[in-house]
């Protein structure tokens, strides 16, 4: 069923990105919004806009009935969920399809099997993809889990099956900590994700985060190579790049084919990301989770392989077969994305929702800035702090870092504190320049380098 009118069930920069992709495909758009987002760029850009509730996400962007009503009232025949909010909600995907509307993503059942992190581990094992040593499925009995944790070897990670965005994770150094942290993690997961289920994983120390972009139409499956997202704060990515500078061609081939094997095993439909930890000392990689949606950092892949992933997703949901085969997908150059958040890096990343004053958007060769801003825009304090993503692409990694410095210097957002100074400082760091980082590298660096994080010039 060809999509002719697409409802965007999200907000911020990704809503803008979806509207752009739809518009280039000749598809009309409907933007749903909360009362706090009435003045958003996405509302301004979409063909139609429908208010679906108050600022609270629970009563707007997460309200399935409100979104479905807007879709029916506007006769939308497709819904794109973006990331976060309802993007990995299987009941939402089912409700959309039951209403005869195309869901731009996998089926509810695929989300059920891959979105629950414990069952996804099982699916990965069944497909022959290596996983981190840990529990088989969800922990039901704390005493059994304690014995298992001891046999895996401390430290262990206690993870929420429904977790996401770096939340719902605890590290236990020993059995006593395990006994006190596991109930806490369960309670947090219950209140954040509505599901208190936990599982265990061995802590892989000093590993890199490397993930593989895949696309499937239910019958054909390809990968679009990897992204490395090792620079993280509180287990959230802040700087992502493609390709990874840590992989040999041989490991790259094994890693990417394992992601395709998993996609094939579940008959995957849509865009997805298979996330791994990679230990560059042993050369081993371990599956950690699959995200059954578009990811924040998708533009670095678009840059190196020249594929519009959003357009591809919409076409798959319209029933078209994949437009690319594996042999067509060739990597060119190196891309880096940094997350421009409304946060003050000099003040422990305190959120800084303000009014955008004069702004200057970077441009020139190899520069892309996906954002939700305009002059005079008041950033609502109710949602996450991502304002935009600065993406650079160049022939080599070194040239991409130089381009990042140039573009980040051009970016001016008067009236706000943003994470831009962090990226200027990171781009000057010898370890970052050498690509010698891992998921626990950034946090201690931030402690030592706090003096480099104050914004220069106008505040
Ligand atoms: P990415 O790898 O695309 O960066 P993240 O895991 O950081 O993915 O999540 C992207 C966005 O989705 C963030 O805004 C995050 O807070 C949100 N998110 C991810 N998982 C969940 C979830 N299970 N429930 C609610 N929000 C989520
Ligand atoms: P989320 O759903 O929140 O994205 P992930 O399972 O993808 O959760 O893990 C987020 C981050 O937490 C990883 O990128 C990594 O930095 C860290 N992490 C997760 N599992 C492990 C592990 N077993 N050992 C070490 N670090 C881990
Ligand atoms: Mg993850």
mmCIF file with all atom_site columns, N, CA, C and O in Angstrom, residues 408-425:
data_model
loop_
_atom_site.group_PDB
_atom_site.id
_atom_site.type_symbol
_atom_site.label_atom_id
_atom_site.label_alt_id
_atom_site.label_comp_id
_atom_site.label_asym_id
_atom_site.label_entity_id
_atom_site.label_seq_id
_atom_site.pdbx_PDB_ins_code
_atom_site.Cartn_x
_atom_site.Cartn_y
_atom_site.Cartn_z
_atom_site.occupancy
_atom_site.B_iso_or_equiv
_atom_site.pdbx_formal_charge
_atom_site.auth_seq_id
_atom_site.auth_comp_id
_atom_site.auth_asym_id
_atom_site.auth_atom_id
_atom_site.pdbx_PDB_model_num
ATOM 1  N N  . UNK A 1 408 ? 32.071 23.438 13.777 1.00 0.00 ? 408 UNK A N  1
ATOM 2  C CA . UNK A 1 408 ? 31.625 23.717 15.146 1.00 0.00 ? 408 UNK A CA 1
ATOM 3  C C  . UNK A 1 408 ? 31.976 25.145 15.537 1.00 0.00 ? 408 UNK A C  1
ATOM 4  O O  . UNK A 1 408 ? 31.282 25.776 16.340 1.00 0.00 ? 408 UNK A O  1
ATOM 5  N N  . UNK A 1 409 ? 33.055 25.669 14.953 1.00 0.00 ? 409 UNK A N  1
ATOM 6  C CA . UNK A 1 409 ? 33.424 27.066 15.214 1.00 0.00 ? 409 UNK A CA 1
ATOM 7  C C  . UNK A 1 409 ? 32.446 28.010 14.508 1.00 0.00 ? 409 UNK A C  1
ATOM 8  O O  . UNK A 1 409 ? 32.103 29.068 15.029 1.00 0.00 ? 409 UNK A O  1
ATOM 9  N N  . UNK A 1 410 ? 31.996 27.622 13.341 1.00 0.00 ? 410 UNK A N  1
ATOM 10 C CA . UNK A 1 410 ? 31.012 28.457 12.619 1.00 0.00 ? 410 UNK A CA 1
ATOM 11 C C  . UNK A 1 410 ? 29.674 28.518 13.336 1.00 0.00 ? 410 UNK A C  1
ATOM 12 O O  . UNK A 1 410 ? 28.982 29.531 13.295 1.00 0.00 ? 410 UNK A O  1
ATOM 13 N N  . UNK A 1 411 ? 29.296 27.410 13.982 1.00 0.00 ? 411 UNK A N  1
ATOM 14 C CA . UNK A 1 411 ? 27.967 27.338 14.620 1.00 0.00 ? 411 UNK A CA 1
ATOM 15 C C  . UNK A 1 411 ? 27.856 28.375 15.734 1.00 0.00 ? 411 UNK A C  1
ATOM 16 O O  . UNK A 1 411 ? 28.682 28.424 16.632 1.00 0.00 ? 411 UNK A O  1
ATOM 17 N N  . UNK A 1 412 ? 26.836 29.216 15.644 1.00 0.00 ? 412 UNK A N  1
ATOM 18 C CA . UNK A 1 412 ? 26.610 30.194 16.705 1.00 0.00 ? 412 UNK A CA 1
ATOM 19 C C  . UNK A 1 412 ? 25.156 30.151 17.106 1.00 0.00 ? 412 UNK A C  1
ATOM 20 O O  . UNK A 1 412 ? 24.259 30.226 16.276 1.00 0.00 ? 412 UNK A O  1
ATOM 21 N N  . UNK A 1 413 ? 24.887 29.949 18.386 1.00 0.00 ? 413 UNK A N  1
ATOM 22 C CA . UNK A 1 413 ? 23.523 29.934 18.901 1.00 0.00 ? 413 UNK A CA 1
ATOM 23 C C  . UNK A 1 413 ? 23.486 30.856 20.115 1.00 0.00 ? 413 UNK A C  1
ATOM 24 O O  . UNK A 1 413 ? 23.677 30.426 21.250 1.00 0.00 ? 413 UNK A O  1
ATOM 25 N N  . UNK A 1 414 ? 23.279 32.144 19.855 1.00 0.00 ? 414 UNK A N  1
ATOM 26 C CA . UNK A 1 414 ? 23.290 33.107 20.950 1.00 0.00 ? 414 UNK A CA 1
ATOM 27 C C  . UNK A 1 414 ? 22.134 32.823 21.900 1.00 0.00 ? 414 UNK A C  1
ATOM 28 O O  . UNK A 1 414 ? 21.056 32.388 21.478 1.00 0.00 ? 414 UNK A O  1
ATOM 29 N N  . UNK A 1 415 ? 22.377 33.087 23.176 1.00 0.00 ? 415 UNK A N  1
ATOM 30 C CA . UNK A 1 415 ? 21.314 32.942 24.173 1.00 0.00 ? 415 UNK A CA 1
ATOM 31 C C  . UNK A 1 415 ? 21.250 31.571 24.804 1.00 0.00 ? 415 UNK A C  1
ATOM 32 O O  . UNK A 1 415 ? 20.508 31.353 25.754 1.00 0.00 ? 415 UNK A O  1
ATOM 33 N N  . UNK A 1 416 ? 22.020 30.614 24.274 1.00 0.00 ? 416 UNK A N  1
ATOM 34 C CA . UNK A 1 416 ? 21.954 29.242 24.794 1.00 0.00 ? 416 UNK A CA 1
ATOM 35 C C  . UNK A 1 416 ? 23.315 28.788 25.276 1.00 0.00 ? 416 UNK A C  1
ATOM 36 O O  . UNK A 1 416 ? 24.345 29.271 24.826 1.00 0.00 ? 416 UNK A O  1
ATOM 37 N N  . UNK A 1 417 ? 23.314 27.834 26.176 1.00 0.00 ? 417 UNK A N  1
ATOM 38 C CA . UNK A 1 417 ? 24.524 27.054 26.451 1.00 0.00 ? 417 UNK A CA 1
ATOM 39 C C  . UNK A 1 417 ? 24.322 25.724 25.739 1.00 0.00 ? 417 UNK A C  1
ATOM 40 O O  . UNK A 1 417 ? 23.249 25.111 25.847 1.00 0.00 ? 417 UNK A O  1
ATOM 41 N N  . UNK A 1 418 ? 25.330 25.298 25.017 1.00 0.00 ? 418 UNK A N  1
ATOM 42 C CA . UNK A 1 418 ? 25.207 24.021 24.307 1.00 0.00 ? 418 UNK A CA 1
ATOM 43 C C  . UNK A 1 418 ? 26.470 23.187 24.510 1.00 0.00 ? 418 UNK A C  1
ATOM 44 O O  . UNK A 1 418 ? 27.462 23.665 25.067 1.00 0.00 ? 418 UNK A O  1
ATOM 45 N N  . UNK A 1 419 ? 26.424 21.959 24.035 1.00 0.00 ? 419 UNK A N  1
ATOM 46 C CA . UNK A 1 419 ? 27.562 21.053 24.164 1.00 0.00 ? 419 UNK A CA 1
ATOM 47 C C  . UNK A 1 419 ? 28.664 21.323 23.133 1.00 0.00 ? 419 UNK A C  1
ATOM 48 O O  . UNK A 1 419 ? 29.665 20.608 23.132 1.00 0.00 ? 419 UNK A O  1
ATOM 49 N N  . UNK A 1 420 ? 28.513 22.350 22.305 1.00 0.00 ? 420 UNK A N  1
ATOM 50 C CA . UNK A 1 420 ? 29.520 22.622 21.271 1.00 0.00 ? 420 UNK A CA 1
ATOM 51 C C  . UNK A 1 420 ? 30.957 22.731 21.823 1.00 0.00 ? 420 UNK A C  1
ATOM 52 O O  . UNK A 1 420 ? 31.876 22.162 21.224 1.00 0.00 ? 420 UNK A O  1
ATOM 53 N N  . UNK A 1 421 ? 31.194 23.448 22.949 1.00 0.00 ? 421 UNK A N  1
ATOM 54 C CA . UNK A 1 421 ? 32.584 23.540 23.444 1.00 0.00 ? 421 UNK A CA 1
ATOM 55 C C  . UNK A 1 421 ? 33.201 22.177 23.744 1.00 0.00 ? 421 UNK A C  1
ATOM 56 O O  . UNK A 1 421 ? 34.416 21.993 23.570 1.00 0.00 ? 421 UNK A O  1
ATOM 57 N N  . UNK A 1 422 ? 32.386 21.221 24.167 1.00 0.00 ? 422 UNK A N  1
ATOM 58 C CA . UNK A 1 422 ? 32.893 19.869 24.417 1.00 0.00 ? 422 UNK A CA 1
ATOM 59 C C  . UNK A 1 422 ? 33.508 19.283 23.148 1.00 0.00 ? 422 UNK A C  1
ATOM 60 O O  . UNK A 1 422 ? 34.582 18.675 23.178 1.00 0.00 ? 422 UNK A O  1
ATOM 61 N N  . UNK A 1 423 ? 32.819 19.481 22.020 1.00 0.00 ? 423 UNK A N  1
ATOM 62 C CA . UNK A 1 423 ? 33.292 18.845 20.789 1.00 0.00 ? 423 UNK A CA 1
ATOM 63 C C  . UNK A 1 423 ? 34.539 19.539 20.242 1.00 0.00 ? 423 UNK A C  1
ATOM 64 O O  . UNK A 1 423 ? 35.414 18.883 19.671 1.00 0.00 ? 423 UNK A O  1
ATOM 65 N N  . UNK A 1 424 ? 34.614 20.861 20.450 1.00 0.00 ? 424 UNK A N  1
ATOM 66 C CA . UNK A 1 424 ? 35.834 21.559 20.041 1.00 0.00 ? 424 UNK A CA 1
ATOM 67 C C  . UNK A 1 424 ? 37.022 21.047 20.848 1.00 0.00 ? 424 UNK A C  1
ATOM 68 O O  . UNK A 1 424 ? 38.107 20.834 20.311 1.00 0.00 ? 424 UNK A O  1
ATOM 69 N N  . UNK A 1 425 ? 36.794 20.824 22.155 1.00 0.00 ? 425 UNK A N  1
ATOM 70 C CA . UNK A 1 425 ? 37.882 20.319 23.007 1.00 0.00 ? 425 UNK A CA 1
ATOM 71 C C  . UNK A 1 425 ? 38.237 18.878 22.646 1.00 0.00 ? 425 UNK A C  1
ATOM 72 O O  . UNK A 1 425 ? 39.409 18.514 22.571 1.00 0.00 ? 425 UNK A O  1
#
